[in-house]
Amino acid sequence: MNALRDSRQEQADSSPASPIVRAEALTKQVATPDHELTILKAATFEVRAGEAVAILGPSGSGKSTLLGLLAGLDSPSSGSVRIGGQDLFSLSEDGRAKLRGQMVGFVFQSFQLMPALTALENVMLPLELAGGAGARARARAVLERVGLAERLGHYPRQLSGGEQQRVALARAFVTRPAVLFADEPTGNLDTTTGQAIVELLFKLNRDSGTTLVLVTHDERLAARCGRILRLDGGRLVTA
Ligand code: ADP
Ligand code: MG
C-alpha cells in the first residue's frame, strides 16, 4: 500500500530533474518495394523538464520521423515513448490525442495552419478541442504577444510566411504545453524572418518554462540549445 502511494507520489512529482520525454529503443521501419527500410534505429534518450534540446542531423537522417514519434503523430515499429511518465503508444487513439492536447505543442516547417480559419480561430482551436473556457480572450492575448494584434481576422493566405509561423507559435503556446516540439521552424523562411522567429520561439519558451525539443540541420541554431542530440542515417550518434 505504501509502495503504491510512493510510486504515485513519484509520478506526480514534476521536479526539474524528472524526465518529461523518454524514448526507449525507438525504431521506425517502412516498407519499400523490395525491402524493409529502417529510417530510425533504436533511439534511446530522455529530456528533462525545462531543458532545451536540439536534434541535429543532415537532411534525410530521420529527424522529422523521430519528432513525429515523440509527439505521437506517428507510431513506431517498436520501442516506446513516455511523455510525463505516460506511455504514448499503450494509450488508445483518443487517450493519445488527449495527452497530446494537454502536454504537447508542435511547430512545423510548413506552418500547417487551417486555411479556412482566421488567425484568431486557428489559435482558438486547440483550446476549444480541450474544452477550456475563455478561448477567444486567451488566443487574442497570445497573438498580441507574437505581434499580430492587427491580424486577428486574417486568413493564412493573407499572411506572409513569417506571420503564418507567428500564428503557428501562438497556437502551439496557447495551451501552455509542457513540451514544445519544433521541426525546422525556420526552414521555409528567409534568413532575417527566420532569425526573428527563432528569437520569438526562445522568448516564448523561456517565459513559459516550456521544455523545448528543436529539430534543425543548422549547427548555430542547435548551439543555442542546452544539449545537442546528433542523428546520422537514422541512428543517434554520441558526440
Ligand atoms: P529528416 O527530417 O532528417 O530530413 P526524415 O525523418 O523526413 O528525415 O526521413 C528520414 C528518411 O526516411 C529519408 O530518407 C526519407 O526519405 C525516409 N522516409 C521518411 N518517411 C518515409 C515513408 N513514409 N516511406 C518511405 N521512406 C520514408
Ligand atoms: Mg525533416
XYZ file of N, CA, C and O in Angstrom, residues 22-207:
744
model
N 10.743 10.480 -22.622
C 11.674 9.362 -22.592
C 11.415 8.455 -23.779
O 10.319 7.924 -23.946
N 12.427 8.292 -24.636
C 12.341 7.374 -25.778
C 13.185 6.156 -25.463
O 14.292 6.282 -24.948
N 12.640 4.981 -25.747
C 13.329 3.734 -25.426
C 13.345 2.852 -26.673
O 12.270 2.464 -27.164
N 14.529 2.618 -27.209
C 14.708 1.712 -28.363
C 13.719 2.028 -29.485
O 13.164 1.123 -30.109
N 13.527 3.302 -29.729
C 12.516 3.746 -30.684
C 12.977 3.464 -32.118
O 14.043 3.928 -32.539
N 12.180 2.694 -32.828
C 12.559 2.233 -34.168
C 11.402 2.423 -35.129
O 10.247 2.169 -34.775
N 11.712 2.908 -36.335
C 10.687 3.041 -37.365
C 11.186 2.399 -38.653
O 12.246 2.745 -39.164
N 10.397 1.451 -39.151
C 10.702 0.838 -40.436
C 9.556 1.111 -41.383
O 8.411 1.203 -40.962
N 9.863 1.292 -42.639
C 8.819 1.462 -43.647
C 9.057 0.444 -44.754
O 10.189 0.048 -45.019
N 7.954 0.010 -45.381
C 8.061 -0.965 -46.462
C 8.390 -0.246 -47.763
O 7.757 0.751 -48.102
N 9.393 -0.726 -48.456
C 9.665 -0.243 -49.807
C 9.414 -1.435 -50.734
O 9.271 -2.557 -50.242
N 9.346 -1.241 -52.044
C 9.006 -2.354 -52.942
C 9.851 -3.608 -52.721
O 9.330 -4.724 -52.786
N 11.145 -3.451 -52.409
C 11.926 -4.684 -52.261
C 12.420 -5.015 -50.854
O 12.852 -6.128 -50.618
N 12.347 -4.085 -49.943
C 12.747 -4.454 -48.573
C 12.184 -3.489 -47.539
O 11.605 -2.460 -47.879
N 12.367 -3.884 -46.272
C 12.006 -3.011 -45.161
C 13.147 -2.020 -44.958
O 14.300 -2.416 -44.803
N 12.813 -0.747 -44.946
C 13.830 0.280 -44.757
C 13.738 0.784 -43.319
O 12.659 1.156 -42.860
N 14.860 0.764 -42.601
C 14.867 1.272 -41.226
C 15.257 2.742 -41.268
O 16.391 3.069 -41.616
N 14.306 3.627 -40.936
C 14.615 5.062 -41.026
C 14.932 5.663 -39.649
O 15.475 6.748 -39.561
N 14.642 4.914 -38.586
C 15.086 5.303 -37.241
C 15.425 4.021 -36.497
O 14.625 3.081 -36.477
N 16.616 3.972 -35.924
C 17.080 2.723 -35.336
C 17.370 2.874 -33.854
O 18.322 3.542 -33.457
N 16.524 2.262 -33.025
C 16.781 2.074 -31.586
C 17.237 3.343 -30.870
O 18.250 3.334 -30.172
N 16.485 4.415 -31.034
C 16.845 5.673 -30.353
C 16.399 5.613 -28.892
O 15.232 5.387 -28.597
N 17.354 5.807 -27.992
C 17.070 5.836 -26.556
C 17.670 7.102 -25.958
O 18.862 7.346 -26.122
N 16.841 7.894 -25.324
C 17.332 9.105 -24.640
C 16.205 9.676 -23.803
O 15.052 9.255 -23.923
N 16.554 10.628 -22.934
C 15.499 11.328 -22.212
C 15.756 12.823 -22.202
O 16.877 13.287 -22.389
N 14.663 13.562 -22.030
C 14.725 15.019 -21.949
C 14.117 15.402 -20.612
O 13.007 14.974 -20.293
N 14.864 16.162 -19.815
C 14.350 16.558 -18.506
C 13.507 17.825 -18.617
O 13.739 18.652 -19.516
N 12.565 17.952 -17.713
C 11.669 19.119 -17.731
C 12.481 20.407 -17.673
O 13.402 20.533 -16.880
N 12.156 21.324 -18.547
C 12.817 22.626 -18.569
C 14.026 22.704 -19.490
O 14.536 23.795 -19.738
N 14.474 21.558 -20.003
C 15.624 21.568 -20.916
C 15.248 22.119 -22.291
O 14.087 22.055 -22.701
N 16.255 22.609 -23.036
C 16.102 22.867 -24.469
C 17.107 21.958 -25.169
O 18.309 22.045 -24.929
N 16.603 21.049 -25.989
C 17.442 20.051 -26.651
C 17.290 20.193 -28.158
O 16.168 20.309 -28.664
N 18.416 20.197 -28.863
C 18.381 20.210 -30.325
C 18.599 18.795 -30.843
O 19.433 18.064 -30.310
N 17.845 18.426 -31.874
C 18.117 17.200 -32.620
C 18.700 17.660 -33.949
O 18.017 18.297 -34.753
N 19.989 17.376 -34.133
C 20.744 17.915 -35.259
C 21.146 16.777 -36.199
O 21.598 15.732 -35.741
N 20.966 17.005 -37.478
C 21.407 15.993 -38.433
C 21.132 16.456 -39.842
O 20.296 17.338 -40.058
N 21.815 15.853 -40.829
C 21.600 16.256 -42.212
C 20.209 15.856 -42.706
O 19.523 15.057 -42.070
N 19.854 16.398 -43.844
C 18.573 16.052 -44.461
C 18.506 14.541 -44.674
O 19.473 13.926 -45.093
N 17.368 13.953 -44.341
C 17.190 12.518 -44.543
C 17.710 11.655 -43.404
O 17.661 10.426 -43.481
N 18.195 12.267 -42.316
C 18.780 11.473 -41.231
C 17.737 10.916 -40.265
O 18.079 10.153 -39.359
N 16.474 11.333 -40.434
C 15.422 10.779 -39.590
C 14.885 11.733 -38.542
O 14.126 11.331 -37.648
N 15.235 13.004 -38.650
C 14.836 13.979 -37.627
C 13.321 14.123 -37.528
O 12.751 14.089 -36.438
N 12.659 14.330 -38.677
C 11.200 14.521 -38.641
C 10.501 13.242 -38.195
O 9.486 13.293 -37.485
N 11.053 12.107 -38.613
C 10.497 10.821 -38.188
C 10.538 10.725 -36.662
O 9.529 10.405 -36.014
N 11.703 11.028 -36.088
C 11.860 10.957 -34.629
C 10.906 11.925 -33.931
O 10.217 11.554 -32.970
N 10.827 13.153 -34.410
C 9.990 14.150 -33.743
C 8.505 13.767 -33.814
O 7.770 13.923 -32.834
N 8.088 13.252 -34.977
C 6.699 12.811 -35.132
C 6.337 11.689 -34.159
O 5.224 11.638 -33.636
N 7.299 10.806 -33.903
C 7.067 9.717 -32.953
C 6.999 10.248 -31.524
O 6.120 9.856 -30.745
N 7.912 11.162 -31.184
C 7.933 11.722 -29.820
C 6.626 12.436 -29.512
O 6.137 12.408 -28.386
N 6.062 13.093 -30.532
C 4.828 13.860 -30.335
C 3.583 12.992 -30.513
O 2.468 13.482 -30.371
N 3.771 11.722 -30.840
C 2.620 10.827 -31.003
C 1.838 11.082 -32.274
O 0.676 10.688 -32.388
N 2.467 11.733 -33.258
C 1.792 11.981 -34.538
C 1.898 10.761 -35.446
O 1.146 10.626 -36.412
N 2.846 9.893 -35.146
C 3.101 8.695 -35.943
C 3.433 7.588 -34.941
O 3.843 7.879 -33.824
N 3.233 6.318 -35.330
C 3.537 5.259 -34.360
C 4.777 4.478 -34.785
O 5.058 4.317 -35.973
N 5.543 3.989 -33.786
C 6.812 3.323 -34.082
C 6.594 1.865 -34.498
O 5.544 1.289 -34.240
N 7.602 1.276 -35.132
C 7.585 -0.162 -35.424
C 7.875 -0.936 -34.149
O 7.325 -2.009 -33.922
N 8.742 -0.387 -33.306
C 8.978 -0.949 -31.973
C 9.571 0.135 -31.086
O 9.978 1.188 -31.573
N 9.590 -0.150 -29.789
C 10.092 0.839 -28.842
C 8.957 1.659 -28.258
O 7.795 1.470 -28.619
N 9.317 2.537 -27.337
C 8.277 3.295 -26.639
C 8.666 4.752 -26.434
O 9.834 5.119 -26.499
N 7.626 5.560 -26.191
C 7.806 6.971 -25.838
C 6.962 7.240 -24.593
O 5.785 6.872 -24.558
N 7.573 7.835 -23.600
C 6.818 8.295 -22.437
C 6.844 9.814 -22.403
O 7.891 10.425 -22.554
N 5.667 10.379 -22.227
C 5.544 11.834 -22.051
C 4.958 12.042 -20.660
O 3.877 11.532 -20.368
N 5.696 12.753 -19.809
C 5.229 12.960 -18.441
C 4.919 11.638 -17.747
O 3.965 11.541 -16.982
N 5.695 10.603 -18.044
C 5.531 9.301 -17.404
C 4.502 8.395 -18.062
O 4.411 7.223 -17.738
N 3.730 8.915 -19.015
C 2.688 8.099 -19.660
C 3.191 7.504 -20.973
O 3.735 8.217 -21.821
N 2.953 6.215 -21.138
C 3.402 5.512 -22.335
C 2.452 5.833 -23.498
O 1.320 5.355 -23.551
N 2.933 6.662 -24.433
C 2.084 7.175 -25.519
C 1.381 6.075 -26.302
O 0.205 6.187 -26.628
N 2.134 5.032 -26.646
C 1.595 4.052 -27.589
C 0.883 2.888 -26.899
O 0.456 1.955 -27.559
N 0.760 2.950 -25.566
C -0.121 1.983 -24.911
C -1.491 2.619 -24.693
O -2.430 1.962 -24.255
N -1.614 3.899 -25.013
C -2.910 4.579 -24.909
C -3.737 4.328 -26.170
O -3.180 4.020 -27.232
N -5.036 4.491 -26.055
C -5.902 4.445 -27.236
C -5.640 5.696 -28.072
O -5.028 6.654 -27.596
N -6.137 5.680 -29.281
C -6.011 6.861 -30.159
C -6.554 8.111 -29.450
O -5.930 9.175 -29.468
N -7.714 7.955 -28.793
C -8.328 9.083 -28.086
C -7.490 9.526 -26.892
O -7.327 10.719 -26.647
N -6.980 8.539 -26.166
C -6.153 8.844 -24.994
C -4.900 9.591 -25.398
O -4.464 10.526 -24.718
N -4.339 9.161 -26.528
C -3.120 9.800 -27.035
C -3.415 11.245 -27.456
O -2.671 12.160 -27.159
N -4.544 11.428 -28.145
C -4.931 12.777 -28.584
C -5.133 13.685 -27.376
O -4.759 14.860 -27.387
N -5.712 13.117 -26.309
C -5.982 13.910 -25.108
C -4.661 14.321 -24.440
O -4.471 15.483 -24.086
N -3.765 13.360 -24.295
C -2.464 13.649 -23.688
C -1.717 14.705 -24.500
O -1.126 15.639 -23.966
N -1.778 14.533 -25.839
C -1.126 15.500 -26.716
C -1.705 16.896 -26.507
O -0.976 17.880 -26.400
N -3.032 16.958 -26.441
C -3.707 18.245 -26.253
C -3.331 18.910 -24.937
O -3.255 20.130 -24.845
N -3.077 18.071 -23.921
C -2.768 18.626 -22.600
C -1.303 19.001 -22.448
O -0.972 19.939 -21.730
N -0.414 18.245 -23.102
C 1.012 18.386 -22.764
C 1.914 18.853 -23.889
O 3.039 19.247 -23.632
N 1.443 18.733 -25.133
C 2.361 18.874 -26.256
C 1.953 20.005 -27.195
O 0.778 20.159 -27.512
N 2.939 20.784 -27.633
C 2.737 21.730 -28.728
C 3.661 21.336 -29.864
O 4.712 20.737 -29.634
N 3.268 21.665 -31.108
C 4.084 21.276 -32.252
C 4.137 22.432 -33.237
O 3.114 23.038 -33.541
N 5.333 22.735 -33.725
C 5.508 23.743 -34.772
C 6.214 23.077 -35.942
O 7.239 22.418 -35.762
N 5.649 23.241 -37.134
C 6.154 22.575 -38.331
C 6.905 23.568 -39.219
O 6.656 24.776 -39.183
N 7.736 23.020 -40.092
C 8.429 23.838 -41.087
C 7.423 24.557 -41.989
O 7.603 25.697 -42.378
N 6.329 23.846 -42.328
C 5.374 24.371 -43.310
C 4.109 24.951 -42.646
O 3.048 24.962 -43.255
N 4.262 25.416 -41.405
C 3.227 26.164 -40.667
C 1.993 25.318 -40.329
O 1.567 25.284 -39.189
N 1.367 24.697 -41.341
C 0.220 23.792 -41.109
C -0.949 24.467 -40.408
O -1.561 23.895 -39.508
N -1.261 25.679 -40.833
C -2.466 26.333 -40.308
C -3.677 25.832 -41.077
O -3.553 25.327 -42.194
N -4.852 25.978 -40.477
C -6.092 25.600 -41.167
C -6.469 26.754 -42.105
O -6.737 27.870 -41.633
N -6.493 26.486 -43.425
C -6.683 27.590 -44.385
C -8.039 28.285 -44.284
O -8.148 29.465 -44.614
N -9.070 27.570 -43.817
C -10.408 28.157 -43.781
C -10.691 28.897 -42.472
O -11.784 29.421 -42.275
N -9.694 28.924 -41.571
C -9.880 29.616 -40.295
C -8.994 30.849 -40.244
O -7.892 30.859 -40.791
N -9.484 31.895 -39.577
C -8.675 33.109 -39.392
C -7.534 32.814 -38.411
O -7.526 31.772 -37.742
N -6.607 33.769 -38.303
C -5.510 33.639 -37.340
C -6.070 33.369 -35.946
O -5.644 32.446 -35.250
N -7.052 34.185 -35.540
C -7.636 34.019 -34.202
C -8.274 32.636 -34.037
O -8.065 31.958 -33.026
N -9.020 32.208 -35.050
C -9.684 30.897 -34.959
C -8.683 29.751 -34.941
O -8.878 28.743 -34.247
N -7.580 29.892 -35.693
C -6.528 28.866 -35.660
C -5.963 28.709 -34.252
O -5.699 27.595 -33.810
N -5.766 29.818 -33.567
C -5.168 29.763 -32.228
C -6.191 29.309 -31.183
O -5.851 28.660 -30.193
N -7.472 29.616 -31.443
C -8.525 29.172 -30.514
C -8.747 27.661 -30.577
O -9.174 27.047 -29.589
N -8.463 27.074 -31.749
C -8.846 25.685 -31.995
C -8.368 24.687 -30.925
O -9.185 23.924 -30.397
N -7.065 24.681 -30.568
C -6.643 23.700 -29.555
C -7.324 23.915 -28.209
O -7.559 22.945 -27.465
N -7.656 25.155 -27.881
C -8.348 25.425 -26.611
C -9.772 24.891 -26.672
O -10.290 24.318 -25.713
N -10.407 25.074 -27.829
C -11.777 24.582 -27.980
C -11.811 23.060 -27.951
O -12.705 22.455 -27.362
N -10.805 22.431 -28.578
C -10.749 20.968 -28.559
C -10.571 20.454 -27.143
O -11.087 19.402 -26.779
N -9.829 21.225 -26.316
C -9.606 20.813 -24.929
C -10.787 21.192 -24.039
O -10.835 20.819 -22.866
N -11.740 21.944 -24.579
C -12.951 22.283 -23.830
C -12.758 23.369 -22.788
O -13.589 23.529 -21.904
N -11.656 24.110 -22.882
C -11.408 25.159 -21.888
C -12.277 26.387 -22.125
O -12.746 26.615 -23.242
N -12.459 27.171 -21.080
C -13.252 28.399 -21.208
C -12.355 29.555 -21.614
O -11.138 29.498 -21.466
N -12.967 30.583 -22.161
C -12.222 31.807 -22.465
C -11.253 31.688 -23.617
O -10.235 32.374 -23.663
N -11.580 30.811 -24.571
C -10.659 30.558 -25.678
C -10.338 31.829 -26.459
O -9.173 32.095 -26.770
N -11.364 32.606 -26.753
C -11.161 33.789 -27.597
C -10.198 34.785 -26.942
O -9.248 35.257 -27.576
N -10.424 35.061 -25.668
C -9.577 36.040 -24.972
C -8.142 35.531 -24.844
O -7.181 36.282 -25.029
N -7.988 34.239 -24.545
C -6.633 33.692 -24.394
C -5.901 33.692 -25.731
O -4.717 34.005 -25.806
N -6.625 33.319 -26.806
C -5.999 33.284 -28.132
C -5.581 34.689 -28.548
O -4.479 34.895 -29.073
N -6.441 35.649 -28.273
C -6.123 37.033 -28.644
C -4.876 37.510 -27.886
O -3.992 38.131 -28.465
N -4.809 37.181 -26.601
C -3.655 37.613 -25.793
C -2.347 37.042 -26.342
O -1.333 37.746 -26.408
N -2.365 35.779 -26.754
C -1.116 35.184 -27.273
C -0.772 35.781 -28.627
O 0.395 36.046 -28.920
N -1.774 36.034 -29.462
C -1.495 36.670 -30.759
C -0.910 38.070 -30.562
O -0.059 38.503 -31.331
N -1.355 38.751 -29.524
C -0.756 40.050 -29.217
C 0.709 39.879 -28.825
O 1.573 40.644 -29.255
N 1.005 38.836 -28.039
C 2.398 38.601 -27.616
C 3.317 38.326 -28.800
O 4.496 38.617 -28.753
N 2.783 37.709 -29.875
C 3.645 37.430 -31.041
C 3.573 38.565 -32.068
O 4.076 38.429 -33.179
N 2.953 39.679 -31.688
C 2.964 40.869 -32.539
C 1.928 40.871 -33.643
O 2.094 41.565 -34.645
N 0.841 40.127 -33.466
C -0.165 40.045 -34.532
C -1.519 40.606 -34.130
O -2.549 40.209 -34.676
N -1.517 41.567 -33.199
C -2.779 42.141 -32.741
C -3.605 42.706 -33.895
O -4.837 42.717 -33.847
N -2.917 43.145 -34.949
C -3.622 43.756 -36.093
C -4.016 42.736 -37.165
O -4.482 43.124 -38.236
N -3.781 41.456 -36.916
C -4.003 40.445 -37.963
C -4.989 39.355 -37.527
O -5.034 38.306 -38.139
N -5.768 39.603 -36.488
C -6.603 38.549 -35.903
C -7.569 37.930 -36.913
O -7.819 36.735 -36.897
N -8.125 38.782 -37.798
C -9.160 38.310 -38.729
C -8.606 37.883 -40.076
O -9.384 37.573 -40.989
N -7.275 37.856 -40.222
C -6.684 37.451 -41.496
C -6.686 35.926 -41.637
O -6.461 35.212 -40.677
N -6.877 35.479 -42.881
C -6.737 34.057 -43.190
C -5.271 33.774 -43.522
O -4.551 34.691 -43.957
N -4.816 32.513 -43.351
C -3.407 32.207 -43.618
C -2.913 32.723 -44.968
O -1.811 33.276 -45.050
N -3.735 32.602 -46.031
C -3.265 33.051 -47.354
C -3.053 34.564 -47.413
O -2.393 35.053 -48.330
N -3.612 35.291 -46.462
C -3.443 36.747 -46.418
C -2.257 37.161 -45.549
O -2.041 38.345 -45.314
N -1.505 36.168 -45.060
C -0.376 36.455 -44.170
C 0.933 36.036 -44.835
O 0.965 35.076 -45.606
N 2.030 36.743 -44.518
C 3.351 36.347 -45.009
C 3.776 35.060 -44.288
O 3.171 34.665 -43.284
N 4.842 34.438 -44.802
C 5.353 33.219 -44.167
C 5.709 33.442 -42.705
O 5.354 32.645 -41.835
N 6.393 34.554 -42.431
C 6.784 34.849 -41.059
C 5.574 35.058 -40.155
O 5.558 34.609 -39.005
N 4.557 35.727 -40.704
C 3.330 35.936 -39.909
C 2.615 34.604 -39.670
O 2.095 34.358 -38.573
N 2.587 33.755 -40.692
C 1.953 32.445 -40.506
C 2.677 31.648 -39.420
O 2.038 30.985 -38.600
N 4.024 31.726 -39.405
C 4.740 30.976 -38.376
C 4.514 31.586 -36.997
O 4.503 30.877 -35.987
N 4.288 32.894 -36.917
C 3.923 33.509 -35.631
C 2.573 32.975 -35.139
O 2.389 32.721 -33.948
N 1.631 32.844 -36.068
C 0.328 32.269 -35.694
C 0.535 30.841 -35.188
O -0.039 30.426 -34.167
N 1.392 30.096 -35.907
C 1.643 28.709 -35.504
C 2.296 28.645 -34.116
O 1.976 27.764 -33.307
N 3.186 29.590 -33.821
C 3.794 29.644 -32.476
C 2.726 29.969 -31.425
O 2.697 29.368 -30.352
N 1.860 30.920 -31.752
C 0.782 31.281 -30.817
C -0.111 30.062 -30.559
O -0.480 29.767 -29.419
N -0.429 29.327 -31.636
C -1.270 28.132 -31.493
C -0.575 27.083 -30.627
O -1.218 26.400 -29.826
N 0.752 26.958 -30.796
C 1.480 25.942 -30.031
C 1.572 26.305 -28.550
O 1.510 25.434 -27.689
N 1.733 27.599 -28.241
C 1.937 28.002 -26.840
C 0.636 28.293 -26.097
O 0.639 28.402 -24.880
N -0.479 28.455 -26.816
C -1.706 28.925 -26.158
C -2.227 27.929 -25.116
O -2.857 28.321 -24.137
N -1.915 26.652 -25.295
C -2.375 25.640 -24.330
C -1.379 25.469 -23.186
O -1.557 24.601 -22.341
N -0.317 26.282 -23.188
C 0.759 26.179 -22.194
C 1.266 24.735 -22.094
O 1.168 24.100 -21.044
N 1.820 24.220 -23.204
C 2.260 22.828 -23.204
C 3.487 22.624 -22.324
O 4.290 23.549 -22.158
N 3.615 21.422 -21.779
C 4.823 21.096 -21.018
C 6.007 20.947 -21.963
O 7.135 21.262 -21.606
N 5.746 20.428 -23.169
C 6.816 20.205 -24.151
C 6.420 20.805 -25.487
O 5.304 20.588 -25.966
N 7.352 21.517 -26.093
C 7.130 22.024 -27.443
C 8.104 21.319 -28.393
O 9.315 21.331 -28.172
N 7.554 20.715 -29.436
C 8.364 20.107 -30.481
C 8.341 21.027 -31.693
O 7.265 21.403 -32.166
N 9.523 21.391 -32.191
C 9.585 22.280 -33.355
C 10.448 21.618 -34.426
O 11.602 21.265 -34.174
N 9.875 21.433 -35.605
C 10.582 20.751 -36.699
C 11.032 21.772 -37.741
O 10.226 22.223 -38.554
N 12.302 22.142 -37.703
C 12.878 23.126 -38.629
C 11.933 24.317 -38.827
O 11.514 24.612 -39.953
N 11.612 25.026 -37.732
C 10.570 26.064 -37.801
C 10.935 27.250 -38.695
O 10.062 28.039 -39.036
N 12.217 27.358 -39.079
C 12.615 28.468 -39.952
C 12.941 27.996 -41.363
O 13.375 28.790 -42.206
N 12.699 26.714 -41.626
C 13.119 26.122 -42.894
C 12.490 26.732 -44.134
O 13.073 26.680 -45.214
N 11.304 27.321 -43.992
C 10.623 27.913 -45.147
C 10.670 29.434 -45.143
O 9.885 30.075 -45.827
N 11.567 29.989 -44.337
C 11.597 31.456 -44.194
C 12.953 32.004 -44.627
O 13.968 31.313 -44.545
N 12.973 33.262 -45.083
C 14.259 33.878 -45.412
C 15.040 34.109 -44.110
O 14.497 34.016 -43.010
N 16.327 34.408 -44.247
C 17.226 34.452 -43.085
C 16.749 35.431 -42.018
O 16.683 35.084 -40.833
N 16.402 36.647 -42.426
C 16.011 37.676 -41.454
C 14.728 37.286 -40.731
O 14.637 37.376 -39.502
N 13.734 36.842 -41.512
C 12.465 36.437 -40.905
C 12.689 35.234 -39.993
O 12.130 35.160 -38.892
N 13.520 34.311 -40.450
C 13.829 33.115 -39.664
C 14.457 33.477 -38.327
O 14.107 32.906 -37.288
N 15.374 34.449 -38.345
C 16.015 34.864 -37.094
C 14.998 35.446 -36.120
O 15.042 35.181 -34.923
N 14.057 36.234 -36.654
C 13.024 36.824 -35.787
C 12.152 35.725 -35.169
O 11.788 35.795 -33.989
N 11.841 34.699 -35.967
C 11.027 33.590 -35.451
C 11.783 32.823 -34.363
O 11.219 32.449 -33.325
N 13.097 32.616 -34.583
C 13.911 31.916 -33.583
C 13.935 32.694 -32.266
O 13.750 32.113 -31.186
N 14.135 34.018 -32.363
C 14.141 34.835 -31.140
C 12.808 34.714 -30.407
O 12.767 34.568 -29.182
N 11.727 34.771 -31.176
C 10.391 34.678 -30.581
C 10.177 33.299 -29.935
O 9.662 33.204 -28.816
N 10.601 32.269 -30.630
C 10.463 30.902 -30.104
C 11.186 30.764 -28.765
O 10.616 30.276 -27.783
N 12.446 31.222 -28.715
C 13.204 31.096 -27.462
C 12.611 31.981 -26.364
O 12.609 31.607 -25.201
N 12.080 33.131 -26.744
C 11.474 34.018 -25.740
C 10.203 33.392 -25.147
O 10.037 33.339 -23.939
N 9.336 32.906 -26.033
C 8.100 32.267 -25.552
C 8.459 31.072 -24.669
O 7.834 30.812 -23.640
N 9.485 30.329 -25.103
C 9.898 29.150 -24.374
C 10.398 29.512 -22.970
O 10.004 28.884 -21.983
N 11.242 30.536 -22.908
C 11.773 30.989 -21.606
C 10.645 31.480 -20.715
O 10.520 31.085 -19.563
N 9.793 32.349 -21.275
C 8.735 32.972 -20.479
C 7.755 31.940 -19.932
O 7.182 32.136 -18.867
